[in-house]
XYZ file of C-alpha atoms in Angstrom:
669
model
C 100.072 81.867 120.397
C 102.044 85.064 120.844
C 100.845 87.703 123.289
C 102.537 90.725 121.683
C 103.963 91.217 118.186
C 105.799 93.999 116.380
C 104.902 94.678 112.742
C 108.076 95.687 110.909
C 106.325 97.271 107.938
C 103.986 100.042 106.860
C 100.971 100.756 104.677
C 98.305 98.276 103.705
C 100.229 95.140 104.709
C 100.846 96.497 108.223
C 97.111 97.223 108.529
C 96.312 93.759 107.174
C 98.591 92.019 109.697
C 97.249 94.103 112.584
C 93.668 93.120 111.723
C 94.329 89.387 112.053
C 96.573 89.823 115.103
C 93.832 91.708 116.947
C 91.244 89.095 116.012
C 93.529 86.496 117.598
C 93.854 88.576 120.776
C 97.432 89.764 120.288
C 98.744 93.207 121.161
C 100.267 94.984 118.188
C 103.196 97.366 117.967
C 103.697 99.551 114.915
C 106.912 101.159 113.807
C 106.958 104.288 111.709
C 109.353 106.626 110.001
C 109.161 110.363 110.435
C 107.171 110.621 107.203
C 104.665 108.025 108.468
C 104.047 109.514 111.908
C 100.343 110.022 111.214
C 99.873 106.992 108.931
C 96.867 104.692 109.133
C 98.865 101.645 110.211
C 100.099 103.563 113.265
C 96.550 104.323 114.423
C 95.466 100.705 113.968
C 98.050 99.284 116.376
C 98.030 99.352 120.176
C 101.455 100.953 120.427
C 103.873 102.719 118.088
C 107.628 103.252 118.048
C 109.288 105.935 115.933
C 112.280 104.954 113.825
C 114.120 108.187 112.891
C 114.469 109.018 109.239
C 112.289 109.087 106.141
C 114.111 106.912 103.637
C 113.727 103.121 103.796
C 117.401 102.700 104.718
C 116.972 105.031 107.673
C 113.735 103.503 108.948
C 112.078 100.265 107.814
C 115.386 98.705 106.766
C 117.183 99.572 110.003
C 117.193 96.099 111.551
C 119.103 97.086 114.679
C 116.640 99.830 115.610
C 113.671 97.594 114.869
C 115.054 94.827 117.076
C 115.703 97.386 119.814
C 112.065 98.520 119.506
C 110.883 94.915 119.823
C 113.002 94.300 122.919
C 112.009 97.556 124.615
C 108.283 96.916 124.100
C 108.352 93.254 125.093
C 107.380 91.917 121.677
C 107.662 88.144 121.400
C 107.646 88.078 117.608
C 108.234 90.278 114.569
C 106.107 90.050 111.440
C 108.048 91.572 108.529
C 105.179 91.669 106.013
C 106.606 91.798 102.498
C 109.461 93.892 101.134
C 111.880 95.677 103.470
C 113.347 93.034 105.848
C 111.012 90.166 104.985
C 113.677 88.323 102.955
C 116.730 89.479 104.885
C 118.527 86.404 106.218
C 120.720 88.424 108.576
C 117.683 90.049 110.185
C 115.940 86.683 110.613
C 119.116 85.315 112.215
C 119.358 88.337 114.551
C 115.768 87.783 115.674
C 116.637 84.200 116.608
C 119.773 85.366 118.435
C 117.722 87.753 120.590
C 114.988 85.204 121.328
C 112.359 86.946 119.201
C 110.371 84.823 116.772
C 110.739 85.829 113.132
C 107.393 85.166 111.469
C 108.826 83.618 108.351
C 111.171 80.834 107.277
C 114.638 80.101 108.609
C 117.557 82.350 107.762
C 119.091 79.460 105.807
C 116.005 79.056 103.602
C 115.929 82.794 102.927
C 119.627 82.772 102.087
C 119.357 79.901 99.585
C 116.319 81.234 97.751
C 117.541 84.828 97.934
C 120.588 83.960 95.844
C 119.001 83.163 92.492
C 121.965 81.118 91.302
C 121.844 78.945 94.448
C 118.073 78.652 94.123
C 118.370 77.369 90.548
C 120.946 74.770 91.553
C 118.955 73.621 94.587
C 115.600 73.122 92.867
C 117.259 71.583 89.821
C 118.756 68.888 92.050
C 115.209 68.295 93.362
C 114.007 67.584 89.818
C 112.271 70.919 89.212
C 112.797 72.217 85.634
C 114.822 75.434 85.234
C 115.418 77.619 82.184
C 118.611 77.147 80.156
C 121.233 79.608 81.319
C 124.248 80.217 83.532
C 124.221 80.401 87.343
C 127.919 79.944 88.139
C 130.274 82.028 90.272
C 132.570 83.206 87.464
C 131.601 86.829 86.820
C 134.331 87.656 84.328
C 132.822 89.753 81.520
C 134.272 87.703 78.691
C 133.168 84.444 80.336
C 129.625 85.769 80.779
C 129.539 86.761 77.115
C 130.602 83.237 76.136
C 127.880 81.763 78.397
C 125.330 84.149 76.892
C 126.215 82.975 73.390
C 125.820 79.366 74.508
C 122.457 80.116 76.158
C 121.146 81.830 73.059
C 119.168 85.020 72.446
C 116.941 86.591 73.523
C 118.021 86.201 77.135
C 117.664 87.897 80.492
C 120.475 89.162 82.668
C 119.223 88.959 86.267
C 120.644 90.136 89.570
C 121.682 87.044 91.521
C 120.996 88.724 94.863
C 117.574 90.298 94.368
C 114.325 90.629 92.490
C 111.500 93.047 91.737
C 112.861 93.684 88.237
C 115.949 95.488 89.567
C 119.201 94.519 87.896
C 117.318 92.812 85.063
C 117.989 93.444 81.385
C 116.581 91.799 78.271
C 119.177 91.252 75.541
C 118.140 90.538 71.957
C 121.550 90.377 70.248
C 125.114 89.443 71.163
C 126.393 92.921 70.298
C 124.052 94.434 72.920
C 125.227 92.116 75.692
C 128.287 94.051 77.036
C 126.440 97.356 77.581
C 123.391 95.593 79.068
C 125.646 93.616 81.395
C 127.335 96.755 82.705
C 123.967 98.430 83.247
C 122.552 95.384 85.075
C 125.615 95.117 87.293
C 125.502 98.800 88.249
C 121.837 98.580 89.183
C 122.346 95.299 91.056
C 125.177 96.772 93.089
C 123.135 99.865 93.972
C 120.014 97.892 94.882
C 121.473 94.838 96.627
C 125.117 95.611 97.362
C 126.154 92.775 95.036
C 126.729 92.968 91.284
C 126.696 89.212 90.590
C 124.297 88.200 87.815
C 122.933 85.052 86.239
C 121.724 84.420 82.708
C 118.465 82.816 81.608
C 116.967 82.190 78.213
C 114.069 84.581 77.612
C 110.798 83.024 76.509
C 108.803 85.655 74.598
C 105.334 84.157 75.118
C 104.843 82.818 78.634
C 102.528 83.123 81.557
C 103.711 83.988 85.048
C 102.063 81.443 87.330
C 102.908 81.034 90.993
C 101.932 78.489 93.617
C 101.218 79.339 97.241
C 102.867 76.821 99.553
C 102.826 76.483 103.328
C 104.904 74.284 105.611
C 105.203 73.738 109.361
C 108.087 72.585 111.566
C 106.961 68.946 111.433
C 107.548 68.261 107.742
C 103.969 68.936 106.610
C 103.750 70.866 103.333
C 100.621 71.868 101.413
C 99.780 74.106 98.484
C 96.865 76.519 98.295
C 96.586 76.373 94.508
C 97.998 78.795 91.962
C 97.731 82.437 90.926
C 98.187 83.954 87.480
C 100.354 87.094 87.669
C 100.960 87.674 83.960
C 99.553 91.223 83.942
C 102.673 93.288 84.611
C 104.073 96.731 83.890
C 107.734 97.582 84.337
C 108.259 93.882 85.207
C 106.032 94.280 88.260
C 102.614 92.746 88.809
C 99.500 94.875 88.626
C 96.633 92.338 88.374
C 96.584 88.813 89.822
C 93.936 86.114 89.940
C 93.228 82.648 91.241
C 92.824 80.064 89.897
C 94.857 80.681 86.733
C 92.425 80.873 83.774
C 92.503 77.897 81.411
C 94.938 75.754 83.424
C 94.106 72.061 83.040
C 94.080 69.821 86.117
C 97.103 67.751 85.065
C 99.255 70.882 84.569
C 98.062 72.256 87.896
C 99.057 69.004 89.594
C 102.509 69.005 88.020
C 103.132 72.615 89.025
C 101.866 72.287 92.596
C 103.898 69.087 93.054
C 106.998 70.911 91.788
C 106.347 73.814 94.173
C 106.120 71.456 97.136
C 109.398 69.832 96.091
C 111.026 73.275 96.024
C 109.937 73.856 99.620
C 110.947 70.356 100.695
C 114.427 70.756 99.153
C 115.314 73.512 101.652
C 113.379 72.191 104.694
C 111.049 75.154 104.454
C 108.531 76.359 107.020
C 106.026 79.212 106.848
C 104.390 80.908 103.871
C 106.176 80.854 100.524
C 105.458 81.308 96.853
C 107.126 79.393 94.037
C 107.009 81.261 90.731
C 107.057 79.572 87.322
C 107.093 80.623 83.697
C 104.585 78.523 81.772
C 104.751 78.173 77.975
C 101.826 77.610 75.595
C 102.888 73.954 75.210
C 102.319 73.549 78.998
C 105.991 73.175 79.839
C 107.015 75.233 82.839
C 110.264 76.375 84.424
C 111.200 77.529 87.908
C 111.786 81.284 88.132
C 112.208 82.025 91.844
C 110.811 81.377 95.298
C 109.628 84.270 97.444
C 110.197 83.342 101.084
C 107.450 85.544 102.489
C 103.825 86.507 102.148
C 103.001 87.904 98.709
C 101.254 91.180 97.917
C 98.611 89.157 96.060
C 97.849 86.715 98.893
C 94.232 88.023 99.254
C 93.093 86.258 96.068
C 94.203 82.942 97.570
C 92.368 83.778 100.788
C 89.201 84.583 98.838
C 89.118 81.281 96.940
C 90.204 79.029 99.825
C 88.514 80.744 102.770
C 91.783 80.654 104.745
C 93.548 83.487 106.578
C 97.196 83.125 105.562
C 98.411 85.612 108.152
C 96.772 83.537 110.864
C 98.527 80.473 109.444
C 101.815 82.370 109.666
C 101.261 83.202 113.321
C 100.309 79.630 114.220
C 103.226 78.006 112.390
C 105.723 80.492 113.854
C 104.355 79.724 117.330
C 105.061 76.015 116.791
C 101.620 74.743 115.826
C 101.072 72.276 112.961
C 99.378 73.369 109.750
C 95.673 74.122 110.299
C 94.597 71.983 107.314
C 95.586 68.882 105.420
C 95.867 69.074 101.638
C 92.558 67.267 101.112
C 90.801 69.868 103.297
C 91.807 72.816 101.094
C 89.228 73.486 98.404
C 88.871 76.024 95.612
C 85.698 78.111 95.786
C 84.988 80.281 92.764
C 87.377 82.831 91.289
C 89.115 85.922 92.686
C 90.976 88.775 91.014
C 93.078 91.545 92.556
C 93.911 94.963 91.084
C 96.683 97.053 92.597
C 95.767 100.730 92.655
C 98.854 102.919 92.521
C 99.582 106.634 92.645
C 101.205 106.592 89.225
C 100.542 107.867 85.735
C 100.112 105.137 83.090
C 100.310 107.762 80.324
C 103.873 108.709 81.323
C 105.356 105.239 81.643
C 103.748 104.545 85.029
C 105.902 107.125 86.785
C 105.039 107.493 90.500
C 102.801 110.429 91.423
C 103.496 111.464 95.025
C 101.248 114.051 96.617
C 98.338 114.634 98.954
C 95.247 112.429 98.679
C 92.449 114.975 99.068
C 89.616 112.509 98.588
C 89.211 108.755 98.257
C 86.026 106.720 98.189
C 86.432 102.969 98.484
C 83.596 100.747 97.210
C 81.383 98.955 99.682
C 83.210 95.819 100.787
C 80.200 93.536 100.616
C 79.022 91.163 97.896
C 82.407 89.653 97.146
C 84.541 92.804 97.363
C 87.529 93.451 99.612
C 89.787 96.498 99.948
C 93.202 96.374 101.628
C 94.619 99.854 102.137
C 96.880 101.947 104.303
C 95.760 105.323 102.917
C 93.032 107.733 104.030
C 91.833 111.059 102.681
C 94.288 113.684 103.851
C 97.288 111.335 103.767
C 100.308 112.022 101.590
C 101.914 109.604 99.164
C 105.584 110.340 99.743
C 108.428 109.743 97.284
C 110.199 107.523 99.821
C 108.113 104.353 99.500
C 106.123 102.252 97.060
C 103.212 104.383 95.747
C 100.511 101.751 96.269
C 97.239 103.259 97.463
C 95.242 100.071 97.956
C 94.380 96.625 96.631
C 90.896 95.897 95.302
C 89.893 92.230 95.359
C 86.734 90.825 93.769
C 85.353 87.299 94.177
C 82.680 85.486 92.225
C 81.377 82.029 91.558
C 83.151 82.119 88.181
C 85.770 84.344 86.537
C 83.172 86.266 84.559
C 81.296 87.194 87.727
C 84.512 88.260 89.489
C 85.498 90.433 86.505
C 82.066 92.076 86.343
C 82.280 92.828 90.056
C 85.779 94.235 89.669
C 84.803 96.430 86.700
C 81.785 97.850 88.532
C 83.888 98.625 91.610
C 86.527 100.396 89.507
C 83.809 102.452 87.814
C 82.869 103.922 91.189
C 86.378 104.460 92.544
C 87.422 108.089 92.957
C 90.827 109.320 94.115
C 91.579 113.041 94.047
C 94.991 114.611 94.407
C 97.380 112.089 92.887
C 97.526 110.617 89.410
C 96.428 107.002 89.568
C 95.949 103.909 87.418
C 92.213 103.370 87.959
C 91.284 104.199 84.355
C 94.065 101.884 83.147
C 92.758 99.033 85.324
C 89.200 99.705 84.184
C 90.307 99.389 80.566
C 92.330 96.252 81.320
C 89.560 94.234 82.962
C 87.259 95.033 80.024
C 89.801 94.345 77.263
C 88.367 91.430 75.205
C 91.608 89.437 75.075
C 91.907 89.688 78.844
C 88.309 88.722 79.548
C 88.763 85.725 77.228
C 91.779 84.603 79.280
C 94.408 85.056 76.545
C 97.133 86.088 78.973
C 100.917 86.336 78.856
C 103.599 88.541 80.389
C 103.807 90.772 77.308
C 100.075 91.558 77.299
C 100.250 94.995 78.935
C 103.195 96.181 76.863
C 101.522 95.158 73.592
C 98.188 96.701 74.597
C 99.532 99.897 76.156
C 97.957 102.267 73.641
C 94.489 100.837 74.245
C 94.888 100.448 78.002
C 96.159 103.985 78.600
C 93.656 105.607 76.272
C 90.916 107.726 77.846
C 88.440 110.471 77.129
C 90.749 113.123 78.561
C 90.147 116.473 76.894
C 92.908 118.729 78.191
C 91.211 121.922 77.005
C 87.900 121.085 78.683
C 89.645 119.945 81.864
C 91.740 123.119 81.945
C 88.572 125.218 81.726
C 87.182 123.435 84.757
C 90.498 123.944 86.548
C 90.321 127.673 85.817
C 86.759 127.940 87.182
C 87.737 126.029 90.301
C 90.788 128.221 90.917
C 88.758 131.382 90.417
C 85.965 130.364 92.803
C 88.284 128.965 95.466
C 90.531 132.047 95.281
C 87.478 134.317 95.577
C 86.576 132.592 98.862
C 90.082 132.853 100.241
C 90.458 136.478 99.205
C 87.068 137.358 100.661
C 88.183 136.039 104.018
C 91.471 137.940 103.859
C 89.863 141.175 102.732
C 87.144 140.996 105.363
C 89.859 140.666 107.995
C 91.500 143.787 106.546
C 88.107 145.542 106.193
C 88.878 146.397 102.551
C 85.389 146.397 101.081
C 86.631 148.026 97.854
C 88.787 145.043 96.849
C 87.592 143.555 93.545
C 88.248 140.098 95.051
C 85.524 140.533 97.645
C 82.945 141.053 94.967
C 81.013 137.853 94.485
C 77.365 137.779 93.418
C 75.087 137.536 96.434
C 77.705 138.843 98.857
C 78.118 142.543 97.994
C 75.900 145.280 96.518
C 75.830 145.278 92.725
C 77.474 148.689 92.686
C 80.618 147.207 94.216
C 80.834 144.226 91.871
C 83.367 144.588 89.027
C 81.730 144.294 85.663
C 84.187 141.720 84.400
C 87.150 139.691 85.607
C 89.591 138.518 82.960
C 92.019 135.782 83.991
C 94.742 134.231 81.909
C 95.997 130.840 83.104
C 98.799 128.744 81.754
C 98.540 125.089 82.772
C 100.852 122.159 82.081
C 99.959 118.472 82.168
C 102.119 115.584 80.990
C 104.360 117.864 78.938
C 101.479 119.698 77.248
C 100.896 123.396 77.920
C 97.277 124.562 77.903
C 96.519 128.320 77.968
C 93.071 129.376 79.178
C 91.513 132.850 79.148
C 88.496 133.066 81.453
C 86.035 135.955 81.519
C 83.659 136.244 84.464
C 80.664 138.521 84.010
C 77.894 138.223 86.583
C 77.149 134.516 87.023
C 78.579 133.494 83.652
C 82.002 132.099 82.788
C 83.150 132.498 79.192
C 86.360 131.285 77.583
C 88.503 132.620 74.767
C 90.054 129.615 73.002
C 90.835 128.444 69.518
C 87.721 126.305 69.738
C 84.082 127.408 69.858
C 83.620 129.825 72.788
C 81.789 128.279 75.718
C 79.624 129.883 78.416
C 79.070 128.130 81.735
C 77.691 128.584 85.241
C 79.353 126.930 88.216
C 78.917 126.251 91.928
C 81.684 125.153 94.280
C 80.820 123.264 97.462
C 84.023 122.183 99.185
C 85.736 119.965 96.614
C 82.546 119.409 94.613
C 82.437 121.568 91.485
C 79.166 121.551 89.529
C 79.369 122.945 85.993
C 76.254 123.813 83.984
C 76.695 124.360 80.240
C 73.448 124.572 78.326
C 71.429 121.525 79.303
C 74.546 119.563 80.311
C 75.661 119.211 83.928
C 79.002 117.764 84.996
C 80.161 117.062 88.548
C 83.902 117.233 89.126
C 85.971 116.812 92.265
C 88.704 119.432 92.509
C 91.467 120.391 94.936
C 94.631 122.450 94.984
C 98.006 121.830 96.595
C 100.492 124.636 96.024
C 100.823 125.050 92.273
C 99.036 121.812 91.422
C 95.308 121.617 90.785
C 93.754 118.133 90.699
C 90.538 117.205 88.919
C 88.670 113.914 89.144
C 86.071 113.264 86.450
C 83.912 110.174 86.205
C 86.329 108.422 83.846
C 89.702 109.988 84.500
C 91.913 112.004 86.819
C 94.265 114.775 85.758
C 96.748 117.011 87.566
C 97.627 120.428 86.159
C 100.726 122.389 87.094
C 99.872 126.081 87.367
C 102.550 127.832 85.314
C 101.117 131.349 85.509
C 98.006 133.278 86.558
C 97.183 136.830 85.551
C 94.043 138.683 86.658
C 92.521 141.861 85.332
C 89.504 143.192 87.232
C 87.659 145.839 85.206
C 85.131 148.017 87.083
C 82.062 149.564 85.497
C 83.921 152.722 84.579
C 86.893 150.702 83.257
C 89.210 152.884 85.376
C 90.601 150.047 87.518
C 92.630 147.071 86.305
C 94.639 144.664 88.447
C 97.025 141.839 87.601
C 98.180 139.157 90.057
C 101.338 137.038 89.941
C 102.103 134.078 92.228
C 105.643 133.783 93.609
C 106.764 130.230 94.287
C 109.611 128.504 96.085
C 112.314 127.342 93.641
C 113.041 124.222 95.711
C 112.193 122.502 99.009
C 113.575 124.484 101.949
C 112.817 126.646 104.965
C 111.579 130.240 105.037
C 114.161 132.276 106.960
C 112.682 135.737 106.407
C 109.530 137.436 105.098
C 110.302 141.105 104.513
C 106.837 142.467 103.642
C 103.261 142.340 104.931
C 99.826 142.064 103.364
C 98.887 145.235 101.459
C 102.398 146.660 101.470
C 103.549 148.316 98.212
C 106.619 146.785 96.564
C 108.914 147.729 93.712
C 110.347 145.517 91.024
C 113.454 143.674 92.230
C 112.724 144.111 95.937
C 113.502 141.049 98.098
C 110.235 139.738 99.523
C 111.020 136.244 100.889
C 114.259 134.399 101.677
C 114.271 130.596 101.493
C 117.187 128.507 102.777
C 117.935 125.213 101.020
C 121.094 123.115 100.905
C 122.750 125.664 103.284
C 122.239 128.420 100.718
C 119.850 131.368 100.815
C 117.576 132.036 97.843
C 116.029 135.508 97.543
C 112.562 135.751 96.000
C 112.143 139.190 94.413
C 109.168 141.199 93.187
C 108.713 140.653 89.430
C 107.098 144.110 89.019
C 105.842 147.119 90.952
C 102.655 146.444 92.897
C 101.280 145.481 96.279
C 101.264 142.323 98.382
C 97.879 140.655 97.835
C 98.558 137.496 99.830
C 101.251 136.158 102.167
C 101.183 132.357 102.432
C 104.254 131.681 104.581
C 105.949 132.699 107.811
C 109.527 132.658 109.064
C 110.501 129.091 109.977
C 107.959 127.394 107.709
C 109.159 124.375 105.717
C 108.084 124.755 102.094
C 107.896 122.359 99.180
C 109.210 123.011 95.705
C 106.780 125.243 93.763
C 104.841 126.182 96.911
C 103.109 129.563 96.515
C 104.837 131.896 98.994
C 103.212 135.198 98.097
C 100.961 136.854 95.535
C 101.766 140.304 94.101
C 99.000 142.478 92.652
């Protein structure tokens, strides 16, 4: 076994690999980009090496720097996880050249299966069925159109050099083929540096079923049964389970035999997954082979009781497979849900930002959580926005689904939009629970799956209360430091004499969420909050304890988690999460004699940059048009000016501070 390994990855898979490596007594070395300096996977390893840069190309895809890190730390092996360099034949070859074990298959196996056209030819010669199509070298546009017409429509154009849905286009009609081809080629070239494509007949009603295979250096090959991965959005998996629901034993045998033949045809060793499309008539066709560990490997571990990462280490170190085929048994059913920082209601667009709060379910009673994210971490725009994987196991599928649904009910993530409500709806959708699965399921059911009880007006009211109470606290602290006891912001019930408390605060907020603008007028009198809206006026009381906001309206009580980052306020209700962009805030504080009124306006950074000058101080009077802050971005200076006459009520930045787009720099009263 290896003494010291380097994990060439990040996030939950790096944490997952480190856990098994430590159990086996190995020292672990993490690598990290600049953005991941404080990431969880770094803290869970014995040693860490920084790879300069934030983008994947400048960090986790920089094979030369990663190899240099392995050599300098004395690592005997590199585990690439999945993604990044895990299916990079050149990197695997470089590891061999430098005497460092690559925990994966040979460079030749990666190269064959990485080129989809070569993969089709290879497995076809081994007797594995492939879809009708074209996988030749001739990439002339007119020739490809002729081959498309021979293949028939609908069809898929697929990048020959990659996967993950990139460079893939579905074509329904011959007249749409030329434009789709150009689009696929452009995306393929950008993603993989190669614009070669292949063509495959598209089957509209199929299941995506994959088989986990494992092979050692001595010719032993086994399968660890199959997984159903038909639940997909944007051509990427979101829910996986094992065994595949409703698969008869004879079909399972034919598919697992075919998967083993795929591995045997390229003299494979290590962990691999052979993916098939399976039709309702139980015919199946080879789609691709992933020459690495899969994201969804935990469901296989749950139903077989095997640690696939441990198997990887042992095979890479030269040991034979730990089990024979007849020793691998299925035990119950497991299902995995991928929890992402994304918004299902806006086409599953990523939702980067700070994770203010996250509560994982208890990982007992058949539940497992694989994650690389903690409260306080930031989901950056540089990498995949996965937050964690939730895996549930039961004696039967129904039990596993019940366990999954209950765990999702209790999951709370505050700060980033997420797909928990979508997953909760999915695992309770009748067609899904009955096992009527195919790759078009999510797309057809999108309206139902993305539906929720979100009431934007009600949520915006809660956001307004939270902003008011949290701003009161912050302003109290600032005013106490300045010893300005006459400020209306210091007046909070229970903190100042009644004679100093303004009779009424009137705040006008303009929020935006998912393209919808929601105006809110809040009136605070004593302990009561009232709202002026087009609907029936509402009166509420509220208490804020950290991020916990308790709202009392009549005999109804609602607990909401709330947090603010710059001009974004995040709310987490029991059944949904919503982020509001703060478009505008205006405050009027009316004293008992109505002689004093104040209005506040937040000034924000127009783009990410660096503060190069702050020209005013707290309390200083300003005039309309006066330059207050200068932000440098893209080698240009941007002057932030006073929108009106007034005074500086809050300064939130200093010279030299990096600032994000829309960050609140200053507040003018």
